[in-house]
Coordinates of C-alpha atoms and ligand atoms in Angstrom, one line a residue:
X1039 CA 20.7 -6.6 15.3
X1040 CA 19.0 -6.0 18.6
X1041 CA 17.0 -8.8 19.6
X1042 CA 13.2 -8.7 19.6
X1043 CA 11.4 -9.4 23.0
X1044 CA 10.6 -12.6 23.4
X1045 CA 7.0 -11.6 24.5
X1046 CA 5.9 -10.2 20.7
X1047 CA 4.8 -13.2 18.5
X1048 CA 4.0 -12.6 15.0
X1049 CA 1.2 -14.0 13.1
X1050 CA 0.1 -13.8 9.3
X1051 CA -2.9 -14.1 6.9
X1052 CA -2.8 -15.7 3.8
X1053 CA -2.6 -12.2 1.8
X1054 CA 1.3 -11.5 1.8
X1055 CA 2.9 -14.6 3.4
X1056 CA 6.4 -13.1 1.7
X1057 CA 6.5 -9.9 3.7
X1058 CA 5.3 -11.1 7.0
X1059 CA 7.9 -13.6 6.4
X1060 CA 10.8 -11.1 5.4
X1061 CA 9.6 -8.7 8.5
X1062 CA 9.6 -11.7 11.1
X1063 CA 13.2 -12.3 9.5
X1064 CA 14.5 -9.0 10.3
X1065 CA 13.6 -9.5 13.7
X1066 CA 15.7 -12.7 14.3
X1067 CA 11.8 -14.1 14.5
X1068 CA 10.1 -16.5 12.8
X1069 CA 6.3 -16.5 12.1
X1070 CA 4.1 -18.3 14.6
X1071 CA 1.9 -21.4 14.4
X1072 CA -1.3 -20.4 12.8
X1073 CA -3.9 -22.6 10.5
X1074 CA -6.0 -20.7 8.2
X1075 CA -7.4 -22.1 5.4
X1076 CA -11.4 -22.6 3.7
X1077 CA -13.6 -24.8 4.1
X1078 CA -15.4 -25.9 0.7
X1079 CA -17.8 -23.4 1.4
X1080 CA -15.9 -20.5 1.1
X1081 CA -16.1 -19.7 5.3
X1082 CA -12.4 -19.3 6.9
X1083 CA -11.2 -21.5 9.4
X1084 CA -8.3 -20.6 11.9
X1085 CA -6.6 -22.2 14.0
X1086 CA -3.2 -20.7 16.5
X1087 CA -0.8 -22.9 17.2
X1088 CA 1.7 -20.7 19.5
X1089 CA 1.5 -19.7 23.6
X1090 CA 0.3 -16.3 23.1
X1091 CA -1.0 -15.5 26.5
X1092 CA 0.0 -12.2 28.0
X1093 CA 2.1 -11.3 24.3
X1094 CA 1.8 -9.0 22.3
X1095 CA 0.3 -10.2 18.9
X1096 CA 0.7 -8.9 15.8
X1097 CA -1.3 -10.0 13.1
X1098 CA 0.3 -9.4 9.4
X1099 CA -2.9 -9.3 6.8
X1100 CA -3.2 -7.2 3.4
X1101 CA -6.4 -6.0 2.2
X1102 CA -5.6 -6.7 -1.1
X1103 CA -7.7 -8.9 -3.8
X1104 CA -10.0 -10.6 -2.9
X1105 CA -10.4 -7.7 -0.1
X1106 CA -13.5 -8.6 1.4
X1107 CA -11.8 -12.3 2.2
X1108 CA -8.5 -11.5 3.2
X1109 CA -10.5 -8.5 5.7
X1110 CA -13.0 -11.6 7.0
X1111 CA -9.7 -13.7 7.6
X1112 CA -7.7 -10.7 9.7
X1113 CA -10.8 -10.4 11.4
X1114 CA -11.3 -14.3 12.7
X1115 CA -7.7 -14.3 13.4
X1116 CA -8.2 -11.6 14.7
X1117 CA -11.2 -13.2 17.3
X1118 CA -9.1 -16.6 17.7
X1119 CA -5.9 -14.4 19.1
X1120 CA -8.0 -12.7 21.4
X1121 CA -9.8 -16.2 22.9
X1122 CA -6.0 -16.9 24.1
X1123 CA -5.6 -13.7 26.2
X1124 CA -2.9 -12.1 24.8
X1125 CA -1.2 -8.8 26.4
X1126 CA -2.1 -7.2 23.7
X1127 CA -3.1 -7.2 19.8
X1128 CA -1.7 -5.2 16.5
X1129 CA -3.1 -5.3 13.5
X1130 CA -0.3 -5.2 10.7
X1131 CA -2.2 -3.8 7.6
X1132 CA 0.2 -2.6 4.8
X1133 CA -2.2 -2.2 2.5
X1134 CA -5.7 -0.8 4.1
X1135 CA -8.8 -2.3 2.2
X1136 CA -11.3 0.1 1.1
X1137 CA -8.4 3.2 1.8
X1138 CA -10.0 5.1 -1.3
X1139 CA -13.4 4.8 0.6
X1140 CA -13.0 7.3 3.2
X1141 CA -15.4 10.3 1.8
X1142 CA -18.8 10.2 0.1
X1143 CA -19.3 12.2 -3.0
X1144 CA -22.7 11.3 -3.2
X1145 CA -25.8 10.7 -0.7
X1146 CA -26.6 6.6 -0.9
X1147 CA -22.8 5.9 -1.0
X1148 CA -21.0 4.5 1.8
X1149 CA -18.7 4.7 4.2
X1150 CA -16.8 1.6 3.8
X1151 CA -13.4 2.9 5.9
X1152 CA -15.0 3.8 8.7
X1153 CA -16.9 0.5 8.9
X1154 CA -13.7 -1.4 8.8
X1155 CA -12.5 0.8 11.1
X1156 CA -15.3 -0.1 13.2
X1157 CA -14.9 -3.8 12.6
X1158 CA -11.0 -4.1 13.9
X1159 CA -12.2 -2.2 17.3
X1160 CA -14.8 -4.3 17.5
X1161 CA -12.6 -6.8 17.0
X1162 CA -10.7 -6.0 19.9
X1163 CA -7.3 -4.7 18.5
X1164 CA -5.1 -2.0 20.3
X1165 CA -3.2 -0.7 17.1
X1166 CA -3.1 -0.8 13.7
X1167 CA 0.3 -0.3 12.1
X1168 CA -0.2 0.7 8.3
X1169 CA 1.5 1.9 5.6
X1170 CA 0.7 5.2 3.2
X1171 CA -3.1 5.5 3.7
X1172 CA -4.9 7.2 0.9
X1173 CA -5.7 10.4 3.1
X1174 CA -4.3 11.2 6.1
X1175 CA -7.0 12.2 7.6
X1176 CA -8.5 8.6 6.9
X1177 CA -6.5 8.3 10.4
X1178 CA -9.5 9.8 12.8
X1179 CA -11.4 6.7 12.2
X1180 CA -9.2 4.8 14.5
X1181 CA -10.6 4.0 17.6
X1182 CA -7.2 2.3 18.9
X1183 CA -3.5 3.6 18.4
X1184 CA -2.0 3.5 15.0
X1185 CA 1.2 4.0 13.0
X1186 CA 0.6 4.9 9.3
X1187 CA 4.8 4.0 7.7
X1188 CA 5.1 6.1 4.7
X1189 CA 7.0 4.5 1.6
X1190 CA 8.8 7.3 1.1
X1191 CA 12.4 6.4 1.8
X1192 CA 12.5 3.3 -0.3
X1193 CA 10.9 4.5 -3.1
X1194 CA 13.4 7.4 -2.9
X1195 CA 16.3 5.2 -2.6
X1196 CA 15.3 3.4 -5.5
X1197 CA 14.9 6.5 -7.8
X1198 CA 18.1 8.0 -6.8
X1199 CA 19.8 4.9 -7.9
X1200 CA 18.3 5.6 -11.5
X1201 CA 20.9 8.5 -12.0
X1202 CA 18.3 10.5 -14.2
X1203 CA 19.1 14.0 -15.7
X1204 CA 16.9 17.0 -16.7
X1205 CA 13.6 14.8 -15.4
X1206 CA 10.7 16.6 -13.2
X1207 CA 8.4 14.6 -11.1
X1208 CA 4.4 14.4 -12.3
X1209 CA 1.5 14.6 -9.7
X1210 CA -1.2 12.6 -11.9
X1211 CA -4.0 14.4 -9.6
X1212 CA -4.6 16.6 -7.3
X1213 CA -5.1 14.5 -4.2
X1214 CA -1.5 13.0 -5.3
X1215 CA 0.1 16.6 -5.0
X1216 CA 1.6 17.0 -2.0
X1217 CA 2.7 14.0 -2.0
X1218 CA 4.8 14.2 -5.3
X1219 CA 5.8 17.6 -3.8
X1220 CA 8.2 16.2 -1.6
X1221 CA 9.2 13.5 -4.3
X1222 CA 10.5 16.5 -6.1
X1223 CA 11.8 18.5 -3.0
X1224 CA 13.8 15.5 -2.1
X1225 CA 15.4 15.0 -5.5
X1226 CA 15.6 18.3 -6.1
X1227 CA 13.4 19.1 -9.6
X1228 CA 10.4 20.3 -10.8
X1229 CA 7.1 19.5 -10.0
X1230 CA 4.4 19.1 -12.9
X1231 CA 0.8 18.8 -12.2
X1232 CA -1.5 17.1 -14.1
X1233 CA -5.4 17.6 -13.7
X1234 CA -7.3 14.3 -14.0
X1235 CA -11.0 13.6 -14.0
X1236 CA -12.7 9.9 -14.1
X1237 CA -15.9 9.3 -16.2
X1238 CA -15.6 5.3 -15.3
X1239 CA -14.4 4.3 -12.1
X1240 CA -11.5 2.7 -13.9
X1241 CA -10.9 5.4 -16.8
X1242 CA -8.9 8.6 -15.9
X1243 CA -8.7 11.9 -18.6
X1244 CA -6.3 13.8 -18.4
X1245 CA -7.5 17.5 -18.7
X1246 CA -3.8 19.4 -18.5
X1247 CA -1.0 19.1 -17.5
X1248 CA 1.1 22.4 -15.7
X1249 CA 4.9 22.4 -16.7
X1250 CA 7.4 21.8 -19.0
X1251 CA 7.9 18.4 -19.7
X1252 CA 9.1 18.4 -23.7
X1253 CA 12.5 16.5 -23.8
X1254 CA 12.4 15.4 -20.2
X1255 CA 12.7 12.4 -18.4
X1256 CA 9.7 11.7 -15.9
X1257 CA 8.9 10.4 -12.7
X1258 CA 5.2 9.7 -12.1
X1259 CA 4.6 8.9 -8.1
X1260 CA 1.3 7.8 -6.8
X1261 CA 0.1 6.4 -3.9
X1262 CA -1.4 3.2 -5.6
X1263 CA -1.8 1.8 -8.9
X1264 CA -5.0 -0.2 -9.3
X1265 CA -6.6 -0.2 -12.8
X1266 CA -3.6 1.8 -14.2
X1267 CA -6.5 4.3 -15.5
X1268 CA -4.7 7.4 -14.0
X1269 CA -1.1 6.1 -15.4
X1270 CA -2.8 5.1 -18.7
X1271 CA -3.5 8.8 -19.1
X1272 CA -0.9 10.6 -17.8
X1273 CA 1.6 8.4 -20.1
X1274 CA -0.5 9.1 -23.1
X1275 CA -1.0 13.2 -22.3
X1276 CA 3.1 13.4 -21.4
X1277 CA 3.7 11.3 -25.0
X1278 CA 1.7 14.1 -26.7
X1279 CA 4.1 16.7 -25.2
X1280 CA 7.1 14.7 -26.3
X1281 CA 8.7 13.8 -22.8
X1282 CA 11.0 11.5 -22.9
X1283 CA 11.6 8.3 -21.3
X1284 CA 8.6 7.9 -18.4
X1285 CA 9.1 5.6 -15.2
X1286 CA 6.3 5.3 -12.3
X1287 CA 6.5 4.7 -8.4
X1288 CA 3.8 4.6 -6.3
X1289 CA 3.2 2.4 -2.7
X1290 CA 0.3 -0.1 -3.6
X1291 CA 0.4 -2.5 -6.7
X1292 CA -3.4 -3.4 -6.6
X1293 CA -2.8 -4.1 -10.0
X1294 CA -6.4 -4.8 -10.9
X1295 CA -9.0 -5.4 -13.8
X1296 CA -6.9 -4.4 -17.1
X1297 CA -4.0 -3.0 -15.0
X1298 CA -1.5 -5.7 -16.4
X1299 CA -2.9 -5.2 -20.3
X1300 CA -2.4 -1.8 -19.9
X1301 CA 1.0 -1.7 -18.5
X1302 CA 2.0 -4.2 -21.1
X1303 CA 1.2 -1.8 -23.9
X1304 CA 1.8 1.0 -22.3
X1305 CA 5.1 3.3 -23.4
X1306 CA 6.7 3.1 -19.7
X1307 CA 10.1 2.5 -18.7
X1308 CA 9.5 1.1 -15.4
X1309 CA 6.9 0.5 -12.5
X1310 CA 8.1 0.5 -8.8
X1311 CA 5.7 -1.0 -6.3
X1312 CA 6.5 -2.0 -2.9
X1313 CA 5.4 -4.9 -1.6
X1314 CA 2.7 -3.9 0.8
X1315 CA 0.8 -6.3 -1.8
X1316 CA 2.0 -9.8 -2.7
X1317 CA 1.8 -9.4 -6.6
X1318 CA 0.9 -12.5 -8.1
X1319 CA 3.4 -14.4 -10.8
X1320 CA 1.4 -14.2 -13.7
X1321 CA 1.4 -10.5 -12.8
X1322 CA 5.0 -9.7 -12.3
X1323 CA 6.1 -8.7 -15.8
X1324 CA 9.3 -7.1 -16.7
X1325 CA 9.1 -3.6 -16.3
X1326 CA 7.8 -4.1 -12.6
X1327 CA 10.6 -3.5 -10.2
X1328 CA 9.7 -4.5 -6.7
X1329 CA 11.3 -2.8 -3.4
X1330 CA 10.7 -4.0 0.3
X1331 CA 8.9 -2.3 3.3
X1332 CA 9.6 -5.2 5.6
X1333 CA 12.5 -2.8 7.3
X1334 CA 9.9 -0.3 7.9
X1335 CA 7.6 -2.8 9.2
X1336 CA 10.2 -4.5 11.6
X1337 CA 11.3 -1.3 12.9
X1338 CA 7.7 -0.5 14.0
X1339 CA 7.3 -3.5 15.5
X1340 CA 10.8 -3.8 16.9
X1341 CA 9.8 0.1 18.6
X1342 CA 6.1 -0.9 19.4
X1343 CA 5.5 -0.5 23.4
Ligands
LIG1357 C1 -6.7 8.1 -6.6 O1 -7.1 8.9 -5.8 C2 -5.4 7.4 -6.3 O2 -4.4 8.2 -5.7 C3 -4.8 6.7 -7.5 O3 -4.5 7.7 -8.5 C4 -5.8 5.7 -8.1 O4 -6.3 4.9 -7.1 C5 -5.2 4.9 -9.2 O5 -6.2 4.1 -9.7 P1 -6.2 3.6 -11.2 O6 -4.9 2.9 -11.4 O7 -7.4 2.6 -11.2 O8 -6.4 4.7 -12.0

């Protein structure tokens, strides 16, 4: 293993303390000195610990729940690393808050992407490294450099080890096409679409799908599972067709609301997440298989000029 420089320091938020540990790891590091923690009020104190002037920083933080806290707490760490003068500052985000919030549908709604966007320059960061954003083109809000990692390989290395026969990949919506596309490129199978529309934020109906799926084993890939609306749906319009045994990978377990209910219940062989989110105990049941991105993460910070 090369050795990292000893001018890159890395930092982390309370969000995913596992995977900032597990990337520092993989670079023969370990994490620096840094207090953060509340005061009984709810506001974020932070405190470095580590000789970070003229380093490069780079500050590990998930968006996940609570998002608005864990974005407030990258953002002071954010301020304190700057106070110290370092060479420069990364912000580590594997999972972006607000990364379905990057269009309007309506007039009155916001923009909440591009305001976080805004906040991190404002901050005073000089590159985000991230990890499957919801659109790609979410990426022109970036005022600074970035590096969006896709999940792609470990997810894929995960499947392959599943040995699955006759099976076709499902796209649960449109946006999650081309995505899935390659899915099924890679492995080398069909490609079923589903059409999906939402009457609740955290309901999904599934319309139709397009392709065979009778008999077959299925692989649903998604970008993110939140409420597990969209997988409630598919799995319940691919039972009525009479595939056969279903399993699910996507980047993101948000796992929110009546996600864990649902899965529970819910006729599925298997959920792969990655752990761009730090997926709470009580929340880890059985059929959800974890993989790592800390590789991907290292090697982008091992690369990072
Ligand atoms: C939607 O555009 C995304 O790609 C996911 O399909 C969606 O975020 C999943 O959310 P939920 O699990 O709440 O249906």
């Amino acid at each position: 293993m090369n050795q990292v420089s000893s001018h890159k320091v890395i930092l982390s938020g309370k969000s995913n303390i596992p995977l900032a540990k597990k990337i520092a790891k993989e670079l023969g590091m370990s994490l620096g000195k840094c207090e953060v923690k509340e005061f009984s009020d709810g506001e974020t104190y932070v405190h470095i610990g580590e000789e970070i002037k003229g380093k490069t920083v780079y500050v590990v933080q998930s968006g996940s729940i609570p998002a608005n806290h864990h974005l407030m707490e990258l953002l002071i760490m954010i301020q304190a690393v700057k106070m110290l003068q370092p060479k420069r500052v990364v912000a580590v985000i594997p999972f972006f808050p607000y990364r379905r919030m990057e269009k309007t549908i309506k007039p009155g709604e916001s923009l909440t992407f591009a305001l976080i966007a805004d906040l991190l320059h404002a901050a005073g960061i000089d590159k985000i490294i991230v990890m499957d954003l919801h659109k790609h083109r979410s990426k022109r809000f970036f005022k600074f450099q970035r590096k969006e990692l896709r999940a792609f390989s470990v997810i894929i290395e995960r499947l392959r080890q599943k040995k699955l026969h006759n099976f076709v990949v499902v796209a649960p919506d449109k946006g999650s096409m081309p995505e899935s596309k390659r899915y099924a490129r890679e492995l080398g199978v069909p490609l079923v679409k589903s059409f999906k529309t939402r009457k609740k934020h955290d309901e999904a109906i599934i319309k139709r799908l397009e392709g065979d799926v009778r008999g077959k084993d299925i692989i649903i890939v998604d970008d993110e599972i939140n409420t597990a609306g969209t997988l409630a749906g598919v799995v319940d319009k691919l039972k009525q067709e009479q595939a056969r045994n279903i399993y699910f990978a996507c980047t993101h377990g948000v796992l929110s609301g009546p996600a864990i209910e649902r899965l529970s219940q819910m006729r599925i062989r298997e959920v792969i997440v990655t752990d761009t989110i730090d997926i709470p105990h009580d929340k880890l049941i059985p059929k959800i298989k974890l993989v790592s991105v800390a590789h991907s993460f290292a090697e982008a910070i091992r690369e990072d000029r």
